[in-house]
CSV table of C-alpha atoms in Angstrom, one decimal:
chain,number,residue,atom,x,y,z
E,56,MET,CA,223.3,110.7,192.7
E,57,GLN,CA,221.3,109.4,189.8
E,58,LYS,CA,224.3,107.4,188.5
E,59,MET,CA,224.6,105.8,192.0
E,60,ALA,CA,220.9,104.8,192.0
E,61,SER,CA,221.2,103.3,188.4
E,62,ALA,CA,224.3,101.4,189.5
E,63,LEU,CA,222.6,100.0,192.5
E,64,VAL,CA,219.5,99.0,190.4
E,65,LEU,CA,221.8,97.2,188.0
E,66,ILE,CA,223.6,95.4,190.8
E,67,VAL,CA,220.3,94.3,192.4
E,68,LEU,CA,218.9,93.2,189.0
E,69,GLY,CA,222.1,91.3,188.3
E,70,LEU,CA,221.9,89.4,191.6
E,71,ILE,CA,218.2,88.6,191.1
E,72,VAL,CA,218.8,87.3,187.5
E,73,MET,CA,221.8,85.3,188.7
E,74,ALA,CA,219.6,83.7,191.4
E,75,PHE,CA,216.7,83.1,189.0
E,76,PRO,CA,218.4,82.9,185.6
E,77,LEU,CA,215.3,82.5,183.4
E,78,LEU,CA,214.0,85.9,184.7
E,79,GLY,CA,216.8,87.5,182.7
E,80,LEU,CA,216.4,85.3,179.6
E,81,ILE,CA,212.7,85.6,179.1
E,82,PRO,CA,212.5,89.5,178.8
E,83,ILE,CA,215.5,89.5,176.4
E,84,SER,CA,214.0,86.8,174.3
E,85,VAL,CA,210.6,88.5,174.1
E,86,LEU,CA,212.1,91.9,173.3
E,87,THR,CA,214.3,90.3,170.6
E,88,GLY,CA,211.3,88.4,169.3
E,89,PHE,CA,209.3,91.6,168.9
E,90,ILE,CA,212.2,93.3,167.1
E,91,VAL,CA,212.7,90.4,164.8
E,92,LEU,CA,208.9,90.2,164.2
E,93,ILE,CA,208.8,93.8,163.2
E,94,LEU,CA,211.8,93.3,160.9
E,95,GLY,CA,210.0,90.3,159.3
E,96,ILE,CA,206.9,92.5,158.7
E,97,GLY,CA,209.1,95.2,157.2
E,98,LEU,CA,210.9,92.7,154.9
E,99,LEU,CA,207.6,91.2,153.8
E,100,ILE,CA,206.1,94.6,152.9
E,101,GLY,CA,209.4,95.7,151.3
E,102,GLY,CA,209.5,92.4,149.3
E,103,ILE,CA,205.9,92.8,148.0
E,104,MET,CA,206.7,96.4,146.9
E,105,GLU,CA,210.1,95.3,145.4
E,106,ILE,CA,208.5,92.6,143.2
E,107,GLY,CA,207.3,95.3,140.8
E,108,GLU,CA,210.9,96.4,140.2
E,109,SER,CA,212.9,93.2,140.6
E,110,ILE,CA,211.2,89.9,141.0
E,111,GLY,CA,214.4,88.2,142.3
E,112,MET,CA,215.0,90.8,145.0
E,113,GLY,CA,211.4,90.8,146.0
E,114,ILE,CA,211.3,87.1,146.4
E,115,VAL,CA,214.5,87.1,148.5
E,116,GLU,CA,213.0,89.8,150.8
E,117,ILE,CA,209.8,87.9,151.2
E,118,ILE,CA,211.7,84.7,152.1
E,119,LEU,CA,213.8,86.6,154.6
E,120,GLY,CA,210.6,88.2,156.0
E,121,ILE,CA,209.0,84.8,156.5
E,122,ILE,CA,212.1,83.5,158.2
E,123,ALA,CA,212.2,86.6,160.5
E,124,LEU,CA,208.5,86.2,161.3
E,125,VAL,CA,209.0,82.6,162.3
E,126,LEU,CA,212.1,83.4,164.4
E,127,GLY,CA,210.4,86.4,166.0
E,128,ILE,CA,207.3,84.3,167.0
E,129,GLY,CA,209.6,81.5,168.1
E,130,PHE,CA,211.6,83.9,170.4
E,131,ILE,CA,208.4,85.3,171.9
E,132,VAL,CA,206.8,81.9,172.5
E,133,ASN,CA,209.9,79.8,173.4
E,134,PRO,CA,212.8,81.6,175.1
E,135,GLY,CA,214.8,78.3,174.8
E,136,LEU,CA,215.0,78.9,171.0
E,137,PHE,CA,216.7,82.2,171.6
E,138,SER,CA,219.2,80.5,173.9
E,139,TRP,CA,219.8,77.7,171.4
E,140,LEU,CA,220.4,80.2,168.5
E,141,ALA,CA,222.8,82.3,170.6
E,142,GLY,CA,224.8,79.1,171.5
E,143,PHE,CA,224.7,77.9,167.9
E,144,LEU,CA,226.1,81.2,166.6
E,145,VAL,CA,228.9,81.2,169.1
E,146,TRP,CA,229.6,77.6,168.2
E,147,ILE,CA,229.8,78.5,164.5
E,148,VAL,CA,232.2,81.3,165.2
E,149,GLY,CA,234.3,78.8,167.2
E,150,LEU,CA,234.3,76.4,164.3
E,151,PHE,CA,235.4,79.2,161.9
E,152,LEU,CA,238.2,80.1,164.3
E,153,VAL,CA,239.5,76.5,164.6
E,154,VAL,CA,239.4,76.1,160.8
E,155,ALA,CA,241.2,79.5,160.3
E,156,GLY,CA,243.7,78.5,162.9
E,157,ILE,CA,244.5,75.2,161.2
E,158,ILE,CA,244.9,77.0,157.9
E,159,GLY,CA,247.2,79.5,159.6
E,160,VAL,CA,249.3,76.8,161.2
E,161,LEU,CA,249.6,74.8,157.9
E,162,SER,CA,250.1,77.9,155.7
E,163,LYS,CA,253.6,79.0,154.8
E,164,VAL,CA,252.4,82.6,154.2
E,165,GLY,CA,253.1,85.1,156.9
E,166,GLY,CA,255.8,83.1,158.8
E,167,ASN,CA,254.1,83.4,162.2
E,168,ARG,CA,252.3,80.2,162.9
E,169,TRP,CA,251.5,81.2,166.5
E,170,ASN,CA,248.6,83.3,165.2
E,171,GLY,CA,247.1,80.1,164.0
E,172,VAL,CA,247.7,78.3,167.3
E,173,VAL,CA,246.0,81.2,169.2
E,174,ALA,CA,243.0,81.0,166.8
E,175,ILE,CA,242.7,77.3,167.4
E,176,ILE,CA,242.8,77.8,171.2
E,177,LEU,CA,240.2,80.6,171.0
E,178,GLY,CA,238.1,78.5,168.6
E,179,ILE,CA,238.0,75.6,171.1
E,180,ILE,CA,237.0,77.9,173.9
E,181,TYR,CA,234.2,79.3,171.7
E,182,LEU,CA,233.1,75.7,170.9
E,183,ILE,CA,232.9,75.0,174.6
E,184,VAL,CA,231.1,78.2,175.5
E,185,GLY,CA,228.7,77.7,172.5
E,186,ASN,CA,227.7,74.4,173.9
E,187,LEU,CA,227.2,75.9,177.4
E,188,ILE,CA,225.2,78.9,176.1
E,189,ALA,CA,222.7,76.5,174.5
E,190,ASP,CA,221.5,75.9,178.1
E,191,PRO,CA,219.0,78.7,178.9
E,192,VAL,CA,220.0,78.7,182.6
E,193,ILE,CA,223.7,79.4,181.7
E,194,LEU,CA,222.7,82.2,179.3
E,195,GLY,CA,220.5,83.7,182.1
E,196,ILE,CA,223.5,83.6,184.5
E,197,LEU,CA,225.7,85.3,181.9
E,198,ILE,CA,223.0,88.1,181.5
E,199,GLY,CA,223.0,88.4,185.3
E,200,LEU,CA,226.8,88.7,185.4
E,201,TRP,CA,226.7,91.4,182.7
E,202,LEU,CA,224.1,93.4,184.7
E,203,LEU,CA,226.2,93.0,187.9
E,204,ILE,CA,229.5,93.9,186.3
E,205,SER,CA,227.8,96.9,184.5
E,206,GLY,CA,226.5,98.1,187.9
E,207,ILE,CA,229.8,97.7,189.6
E,208,MET,CA,231.7,99.5,186.8
E,209,MET,CA,229.2,102.3,186.9
E,210,LEU,CA,229.9,102.8,190.7
E,211,PHE,CA,233.7,103.0,190.3
E,212,VAL,CA,234.3,104.6,186.8
E,213,LYS,CA,234.5,108.4,186.9
E,214,GLU,CA,233.3,110.3,183.9
């Protein structure tokens, strides 16, 4: 019975987030922001303590801590930054897939060039999706779809 209630809550939340996409994006952005902010504080403290043993590693940790602090505050204050960064990362993966696919097609190693063609096609799809995810509304709709599908799967999957 509890599984059924959880599934229905997920379905309702998914429909609400799909109707109002930014309602799904803002909480995820804020939660991610707090997690990255805590990571940044930890890296700063670890970097300061590390300087006594290794100046190079301490400086690297401090720099990473400052970057994490800035990103964490940015995610909390501006959910659009979270959406942009998610789209950018998907876009970068697509770019890598296209390049790897081109190398696979041009390479004489392996003999099967279809793997390269598939990588190029998937890379192009990733590039398109990465450009779409940069829009906060589309990312919110994707979060709503995920909630909806999770709820439906929870209803029908027997454990």
